[in-house]
Structure formats: C-alpha cells, structure tokens
Amino acid sequence: MLDVRVRVKGESELARLAASFNTMAGALEQSEERQRRLIADVAHEMRTPLSNLRGYLEALSDGVVDPSPELFASLHEETLLQGRILDDLQVLALAEAGDLGYTKTPADLTELAATGVTAQQARAAEAGVTLTLEPSPPVWVEADQDRLRQVLGNLLSNAIRYTDKDGQVVVRVHEERGEAILTVRDTGVGIAAGDLPHVFERFWRADKARQRATGGTGLGLTIAQRIVTDHQGSIEVTSQPHLGTTFTVRLPTSVPDRRS
Ligand code: ADP
C-alpha cells in the first residue's frame, strides 16, 4: 500500500499541518480497508447460497434429481436468503453512511414491545416456545419507531430461533435512573463466553447456529446495535451456554408527548 504520510518534526505550523494530514490519510486508509473487507465478506457470504442454487440447477438439468415440490421449495429458500442478505446490507450501508433518515418521535417503549411480542406470537407458537411480556407502565423514549421495532423484531426472532421447543422467551421494559431498559431473555442454547464479544460483528454466527441452518444473515445484530447507538443508547448481551441468553437495550428516557 502507498504510504502517503508526511514527516515533519517539531512544533511548527508545518508540523501541525503534517500531523492533521496524516490523521486524515489514516482515516481514509481505514475506510478503504473497511470497504475492502466488506466486499470480501459479502462475496464470501453470497457464494454459499449461490453455489447451492447452481448445484441444484445443474443436478436438475442433468436429470440427476427429479423436480419435486421440496426441491423447488429449497431453491426458493436459497433465493430468499440472498434477498435478505442484500436487504440487510443495504440498511447497514445506509446506517454507516449516516443516511438512514431517522424520524424520531416520542414513543412508549412498553407499547412498542407489546406490538412486537404480538407480531411474533405465531412464530413462537410454531416453534413451541412460550413468548411473554411482563406488565409494565409506559416508558417514554424519543425514537424512530419503525427502526426500534426492527431492533426488537431481530432480538425476538433470534430468541425464538435459538431456543428449543418448550423453552421460554420473556420481554421486560422498565425504567431505571433516567434510562429506558428493554430486556429479551430466553432459555435457549446460549452463547459461549469466548463468542460473546463477536455477536455484534458483521456476518458473525456461532458454528452451532450455522449448522442448524437457521436461515439467518448474520447481520441482524450489527444493524440492531447501529440503530440503538444512533439513538444514543447501548445494547449488551449476557449468556450461559445451554441455559439461555439475555439482550439488554438501554435508551435515554424522554418526556411523554402531552399534545393529544
Ligand atoms: P443471524 O441472522 O445469524 O441470527 P444475528 O446478527 O442476528 O444473525 O446474530 C448473530 C449470531 O449471534 C447468531 O447467528 C447466533 O449464533 C448468535 N445469537 C444471536 N442471538 C442469540 C440468542 N438469543 N441465543 C443464542 N445465540 C444467539
């Protein structure tokens, strides 16, 4: 790589200029490196569903496999996964460019959680998982409601996806020292201590989760973290393998909208 750094010693104006030039050059290098890594990651992630598709299509045209409704369902699933990866990447790219265009309004986190839980009840029932929301008074935040719903949707669908039949997912909203706190706790497969620092990384997935062929993109938590930090909040995870996982989202509280 070309080294564009300028070397000027001392405290002179020129030395200060050289220092700020070097800082800018460093930032540019970092952003180029991030872009290179993103492209390599995307190519890697798209390759598997694409080569699965190609394999199926070749087998079909060679007459090695018979066309069956199951085969077509599987082909369809592969194309859906590629679509999901691209949709998620688009959101992530917009978020990283600061271009997601948030429309923040006063929102009751309790009500938002209730809607999110209702939306995922059918999915939980299908997986044999009990999904409940602990009762709580309104907790107000200033938020883009659609984006916050997306965060909750991701946490809930993960919790359901990584919890075996007869397990539980419990959602709780409460307020503590000026912070609105949302927790999603599950009794699922859990995450190994060594893996915890990686869960918010782009495309990261625990091996076991990959083997379960869950159909996830590995981008959900990266996007969720981005949205939460864009709301001046934080998101954390604690977990015990085989016992379960808890995600905690913290947001600044706001004064309720009393116009209505
Ligand atoms: P994915 O689309 O694979 O679910 P995410 O970014 O949402 O991508 O999650 C990244 C990885 O973190 C998952 O693949 C899984 O290994 C792990 N993970 C996320 N949520 C949970 C959970 N509730 N329980 C266990 N593992 C989880």
mmCIF file with all atom_site columns, N, CA and C and ligand atoms in Angstrom, residues 154-155 158-159 161-162 186 189-191 199 201 204-207 209 214-222 239 245 247, ligand 1:
data_model
loop_
_atom_site.group_PDB
_atom_site.id
_atom_site.type_symbol
_atom_site.label_atom_id
_atom_site.label_alt_id
_atom_site.label_comp_id
_atom_site.label_asym_id
_atom_site.label_entity_id
_atom_site.label_seq_id
_atom_site.pdbx_PDB_ins_code
_atom_site.Cartn_x
_atom_site.Cartn_y
_atom_site.Cartn_z
_atom_site.occupancy
_atom_site.B_iso_or_equiv
_atom_site.pdbx_formal_charge
_atom_site.auth_seq_id
_atom_site.auth_comp_id
_atom_site.auth_asym_id
_atom_site.auth_atom_id
_atom_site.pdbx_PDB_model_num
ATOM   1   N N   . ASN A 1 154 ? -35.672 -8.252  15.644 1.00 0.00 ? 154 ASN A N   1
ATOM   2   C CA  . ASN A 1 154 ? -34.471 -9.062  15.486 1.00 0.00 ? 154 ASN A CA  1
ATOM   3   C C   . ASN A 1 154 ? -34.157 -9.821  16.784 1.00 0.00 ? 154 ASN A C   1
ATOM   4   N N   . LEU A 1 155 ? -34.251 -9.112  17.929 1.00 0.00 ? 155 LEU A N   1
ATOM   5   C CA  . LEU A 1 155 ? -33.934 -9.784  19.198 1.00 0.00 ? 155 LEU A CA  1
ATOM   6   C C   . LEU A 1 155 ? -34.918 -10.913 19.470 1.00 0.00 ? 155 LEU A C   1
ATOM   7   N N   . ASN A 1 158 ? -34.369 -13.900 17.002 1.00 0.00 ? 158 ASN A N   1
ATOM   8   C CA  . ASN A 1 158 ? -33.197 -14.671 17.439 1.00 0.00 ? 158 ASN A CA  1
ATOM   9   C C   . ASN A 1 158 ? -33.542 -15.512 18.665 1.00 0.00 ? 158 ASN A C   1
ATOM   10  N N   . ALA A 1 159 ? -34.191 -14.868 19.644 1.00 0.00 ? 159 ALA A N   1
ATOM   11  C CA  . ALA A 1 159 ? -34.501 -15.583 20.893 1.00 0.00 ? 159 ALA A CA  1
ATOM   12  C C   . ALA A 1 159 ? -35.336 -16.831 20.586 1.00 0.00 ? 159 ALA A C   1
ATOM   13  N N   . ARG A 1 161 ? -35.551 -18.373 17.619 1.00 0.00 ? 161 ARG A N   1
ATOM   14  C CA  . ARG A 1 161 ? -34.782 -19.252 16.734 1.00 0.00 ? 161 ARG A CA  1
ATOM   15  C C   . ARG A 1 161 ? -33.769 -20.103 17.507 1.00 0.00 ? 161 ARG A C   1
ATOM   16  N N   . TYR A 1 162 ? -33.142 -19.510 18.528 1.00 0.00 ? 162 TYR A N   1
ATOM   17  C CA  . TYR A 1 162 ? -32.081 -20.222 19.245 1.00 0.00 ? 162 TYR A CA  1
ATOM   18  C C   . TYR A 1 162 ? -32.579 -20.811 20.564 1.00 0.00 ? 162 TYR A C   1
ATOM   19  N N   . ASP A 1 186 ? -34.026 -15.367 27.057 1.00 0.00 ? 186 ASP A N   1
ATOM   20  C CA  . ASP A 1 186 ? -34.512 -16.671 26.586 1.00 0.00 ? 186 ASP A CA  1
ATOM   21  C C   . ASP A 1 186 ? -33.840 -17.805 27.347 1.00 0.00 ? 186 ASP A C   1
ATOM   22  N N   . VAL A 1 189 ? -30.178 -22.005 23.595 1.00 0.00 ? 189 VAL A N   1
ATOM   23  C CA  . VAL A 1 189 ? -28.894 -22.717 23.510 1.00 0.00 ? 189 VAL A CA  1
ATOM   24  C C   . VAL A 1 189 ? -27.745 -21.931 24.130 1.00 0.00 ? 189 VAL A C   1
ATOM   25  N N   . GLY A 1 190 ? -27.903 -20.622 24.256 1.00 0.00 ? 190 GLY A N   1
ATOM   26  C CA  . GLY A 1 190 ? -26.862 -19.785 24.849 1.00 0.00 ? 190 GLY A CA  1
ATOM   27  C C   . GLY A 1 190 ? -25.703 -19.535 23.895 1.00 0.00 ? 190 GLY A C   1
ATOM   28  N N   . ILE A 1 191 ? -24.751 -18.735 24.374 1.00 0.00 ? 191 ILE A N   1
ATOM   29  C CA  . ILE A 1 191 ? -23.582 -18.360 23.558 1.00 0.00 ? 191 ILE A CA  1
ATOM   30  C C   . ILE A 1 191 ? -22.347 -18.568 24.438 1.00 0.00 ? 191 ILE A C   1
ATOM   31  N N   . VAL A 1 199 ? -20.661 -11.293 18.836 1.00 0.00 ? 199 VAL A N   1
ATOM   32  C CA  . VAL A 1 199 ? -22.039 -11.420 18.329 1.00 0.00 ? 199 VAL A CA  1
ATOM   33  C C   . VAL A 1 199 ? -22.521 -10.212 17.524 1.00 0.00 ? 199 VAL A C   1
ATOM   34  N N   . GLU A 1 201 ? -20.633 -8.491  15.508 1.00 0.00 ? 201 GLU A N   1
ATOM   35  C CA  . GLU A 1 201 ? -19.821 -8.322  14.296 1.00 0.00 ? 201 GLU A CA  1
ATOM   36  C C   . GLU A 1 201 ? -20.593 -8.755  13.060 1.00 0.00 ? 201 GLU A C   1
ATOM   37  N N   . TRP A 1 204 ? -21.091 -12.485 11.689 1.00 0.00 ? 204 TRP A N   1
ATOM   38  C CA  . TRP A 1 204 ? -20.646 -13.497 12.661 1.00 0.00 ? 204 TRP A CA  1
ATOM   39  C C   . TRP A 1 204 ? -21.816 -14.382 13.069 1.00 0.00 ? 204 TRP A C   1
ATOM   40  N N   . ARG A 1 205 ? -21.595 -15.672 13.119 1.00 0.00 ? 205 ARG A N   1
ATOM   41  C CA  . ARG A 1 205 ? -22.592 -16.618 13.600 1.00 0.00 ? 205 ARG A CA  1
ATOM   42  C C   . ARG A 1 205 ? -21.893 -17.742 14.346 1.00 0.00 ? 205 ARG A C   1
ATOM   43  N N   . ALA A 1 206 ? -22.451 -18.170 15.450 1.00 0.00 ? 206 ALA A N   1
ATOM   44  C CA  . ALA A 1 206 ? -21.855 -19.306 16.170 1.00 0.00 ? 206 ALA A CA  1
ATOM   45  C C   . ALA A 1 206 ? -21.956 -20.521 15.251 1.00 0.00 ? 206 ALA A C   1
ATOM   46  N N   . ASP A 1 207 ? -20.942 -21.385 15.312 1.00 0.00 ? 207 ASP A N   1
ATOM   47  C CA  . ASP A 1 207 ? -20.944 -22.560 14.423 1.00 0.00 ? 207 ASP A CA  1
ATOM   48  C C   . ASP A 1 207 ? -22.223 -23.367 14.535 1.00 0.00 ? 207 ASP A C   1
ATOM   49  N N   . ALA A 1 209 ? -25.090 -22.452 15.348 1.00 0.00 ? 209 ALA A N   1
ATOM   50  C CA  . ALA A 1 209 ? -26.231 -21.788 14.699 1.00 0.00 ? 209 ALA A CA  1
ATOM   51  C C   . ALA A 1 209 ? -26.185 -22.004 13.197 1.00 0.00 ? 209 ALA A C   1
ATOM   52  N N   . THR A 1 214 ? -30.312 -21.983 10.151 1.00 0.00 ? 214 THR A N   1
ATOM   53  C CA  . THR A 1 214 ? -31.416 -21.175 10.641 1.00 0.00 ? 214 THR A CA  1
ATOM   54  C C   . THR A 1 214 ? -31.927 -20.153 9.625  1.00 0.00 ? 214 THR A C   1
ATOM   55  N N   . GLY A 1 215 ? -31.193 -20.003 8.553  1.00 0.00 ? 215 GLY A N   1
ATOM   56  C CA  . GLY A 1 215 ? -31.659 -19.038 7.562  1.00 0.00 ? 215 GLY A CA  1
ATOM   57  C C   . GLY A 1 215 ? -31.366 -17.590 7.932  1.00 0.00 ? 215 GLY A C   1
ATOM   58  N N   . GLY A 1 216 ? -30.547 -17.373 8.953  1.00 0.00 ? 216 GLY A N   1
ATOM   59  C CA  . GLY A 1 216 ? -30.213 -16.001 9.342  1.00 0.00 ? 216 GLY A CA  1
ATOM   60  C C   . GLY A 1 216 ? -29.124 -15.437 8.435  1.00 0.00 ? 216 GLY A C   1
ATOM   61  N N   . THR A 1 217 ? -28.956 -14.114 8.489  1.00 0.00 ? 217 THR A N   1
ATOM   62  C CA  . THR A 1 217 ? -27.954 -13.485 7.622  1.00 0.00 ? 217 THR A CA  1
ATOM   63  C C   . THR A 1 217 ? -26.670 -13.125 8.375  1.00 0.00 ? 217 THR A C   1
ATOM   64  N N   . GLY A 1 218 ? -26.718 -13.148 9.708  1.00 0.00 ? 218 GLY A N   1
ATOM   65  C CA  . GLY A 1 218 ? -25.546 -12.753 10.474 1.00 0.00 ? 218 GLY A CA  1
ATOM   66  C C   . GLY A 1 218 ? -25.361 -11.240 10.500 1.00 0.00 ? 218 GLY A C   1
ATOM   67  N N   . LEU A 1 219 ? -26.387 -10.502 10.052 1.00 0.00 ? 219 LEU A N   1
ATOM   68  C CA  . LEU A 1 219 ? -26.281 -9.034  10.027 1.00 0.00 ? 219 LEU A CA  1
ATOM   69  C C   . LEU A 1 219 ? -27.257 -8.372  11.000 1.00 0.00 ? 219 LEU A C   1
ATOM   70  N N   . GLY A 1 220 ? -28.214 -9.159  11.500 1.00 0.00 ? 220 GLY A N   1
ATOM   71  C CA  . GLY A 1 220 ? -29.282 -8.595  12.321 1.00 0.00 ? 220 GLY A CA  1
ATOM   72  C C   . GLY A 1 220 ? -28.775 -7.825  13.534 1.00 0.00 ? 220 GLY A C   1
ATOM   73  N N   . LEU A 1 221 ? -27.841 -8.418  14.272 1.00 0.00 ? 221 LEU A N   1
ATOM   74  C CA  . LEU A 1 221 ? -27.370 -7.753  15.492 1.00 0.00 ? 221 LEU A CA  1
ATOM   75  C C   . LEU A 1 221 ? -26.467 -6.565  15.181 1.00 0.00 ? 221 LEU A C   1
ATOM   76  N N   . THR A 1 222 ? -25.748 -6.636  14.064 1.00 0.00 ? 222 THR A N   1
ATOM   77  C CA  . THR A 1 222 ? -24.899 -5.495  13.668 1.00 0.00 ? 222 THR A CA  1
ATOM   78  C C   . THR A 1 222 ? -25.802 -4.288  13.400 1.00 0.00 ? 222 THR A C   1
ATOM   79  N N   . SER A 1 239 ? -24.831 -14.338 28.613 1.00 0.00 ? 239 SER A N   1
ATOM   80  C CA  . SER A 1 239 ? -25.343 -15.651 28.214 1.00 0.00 ? 239 SER A CA  1
ATOM   81  C C   . SER A 1 239 ? -24.655 -16.762 28.978 1.00 0.00 ? 239 SER A C   1
ATOM   82  N N   . THR A 1 245 ? -29.879 -16.767 27.103 1.00 0.00 ? 245 THR A N   1
ATOM   83  C CA  . THR A 1 245 ? -29.231 -15.514 26.721 1.00 0.00 ? 245 THR A CA  1
ATOM   84  C C   . THR A 1 245 ? -30.144 -14.342 27.059 1.00 0.00 ? 245 THR A C   1
ATOM   85  N N   . PHE A 1 247 ? -30.480 -10.203 26.116 1.00 0.00 ? 247 PHE A N   1
ATOM   86  C CA  . PHE A 1 247 ? -30.043 -8.970  25.456 1.00 0.00 ? 247 PHE A CA  1
ATOM   87  C C   . PHE A 1 247 ? -30.688 -7.799  26.193 1.00 0.00 ? 247 PHE A C   1
HETATM 88  P P1  . ADP B 2 .   ? -28.421 -14.277 12.449 1.00 0.00 ? 1   ADP B P1  1
HETATM 89  O O1  . ADP B 2 .   ? -29.130 -13.759 11.254 1.00 0.00 ? 1   ADP B O1  1
HETATM 90  O O2  . ADP B 2 .   ? -27.432 -15.361 12.145 1.00 0.00 ? 1   ADP B O2  1
HETATM 91  O O3  . ADP B 2 .   ? -29.344 -14.622 13.573 1.00 0.00 ? 1   ADP B O3  1
HETATM 92  P P2  . ADP B 2 .   ? -27.559 -12.072 14.099 1.00 0.00 ? 1   ADP B P2  1
HETATM 93  O O4  . ADP B 2 .   ? -26.622 -10.951 13.817 1.00 0.00 ? 1   ADP B O4  1
HETATM 94  O O5  . ADP B 2 .   ? -28.949 -11.706 14.468 1.00 0.00 ? 1   ADP B O5  1
HETATM 95  O O6  . ADP B 2 .   ? -27.514 -13.027 12.845 1.00 0.00 ? 1   ADP B O6  1
HETATM 96  O O7  . ADP B 2 .   ? -26.947 -12.969 15.242 1.00 0.00 ? 1   ADP B O7  1
HETATM 97  C C1  . ADP B 2 .   ? -25.572 -13.368 15.157 1.00 0.00 ? 1   ADP B C1  1
HETATM 98  C C2  . ADP B 2 .   ? -25.347 -14.680 15.862 1.00 0.00 ? 1   ADP B C2  1
HETATM 99  O O8  . ADP B 2 .   ? -25.447 -14.500 17.272 1.00 0.00 ? 1   ADP B O8  1
HETATM 100 C C3  . ADP B 2 .   ? -26.359 -15.778 15.542 1.00 0.00 ? 1   ADP B C3  1
HETATM 101 O O9  . ADP B 2 .   ? -26.051 -16.456 14.348 1.00 0.00 ? 1   ADP B O9  1
HETATM 102 C C4  . ADP B 2 .   ? -26.222 -16.684 16.754 1.00 0.00 ? 1   ADP B C4  1
HETATM 103 O O10 . ADP B 2 .   ? -25.062 -17.504 16.643 1.00 0.00 ? 1   ADP B O10 1
HETATM 104 C C5  . ADP B 2 .   ? -25.948 -15.685 17.878 1.00 0.00 ? 1   ADP B C5  1
HETATM 105 N N1  . ADP B 2 .   ? -27.200 -15.337 18.608 1.00 0.00 ? 1   ADP B N1  1
HETATM 106 C C6  . ADP B 2 .   ? -27.942 -14.224 18.448 1.00 0.00 ? 1   ADP B C6  1
HETATM 107 N N2  . ADP B 2 .   ? -28.994 -14.218 19.301 1.00 0.00 ? 1   ADP B N2  1
HETATM 108 C C7  . ADP B 2 .   ? -28.903 -15.359 20.020 1.00 0.00 ? 1   ADP B C7  1
HETATM 109 C C8  . ADP B 2 .   ? -29.685 -15.933 21.075 1.00 0.00 ? 1   ADP B C8  1
HETATM 110 N N3  . ADP B 2 .   ? -30.783 -15.324 21.562 1.00 0.00 ? 1   ADP B N3  1
HETATM 111 N N4  . ADP B 2 .   ? -29.276 -17.130 21.567 1.00 0.00 ? 1   ADP B N4  1
HETATM 112 C C9  . ADP B 2 .   ? -28.173 -17.754 21.097 1.00 0.00 ? 1   ADP B C9  1
HETATM 113 N N5  . ADP B 2 .   ? -27.392 -17.265 20.112 1.00 0.00 ? 1   ADP B N5  1
HETATM 114 C C10 . ADP B 2 .   ? -27.743 -16.077 19.582 1.00 0.00 ? 1   ADP B C10 1
#
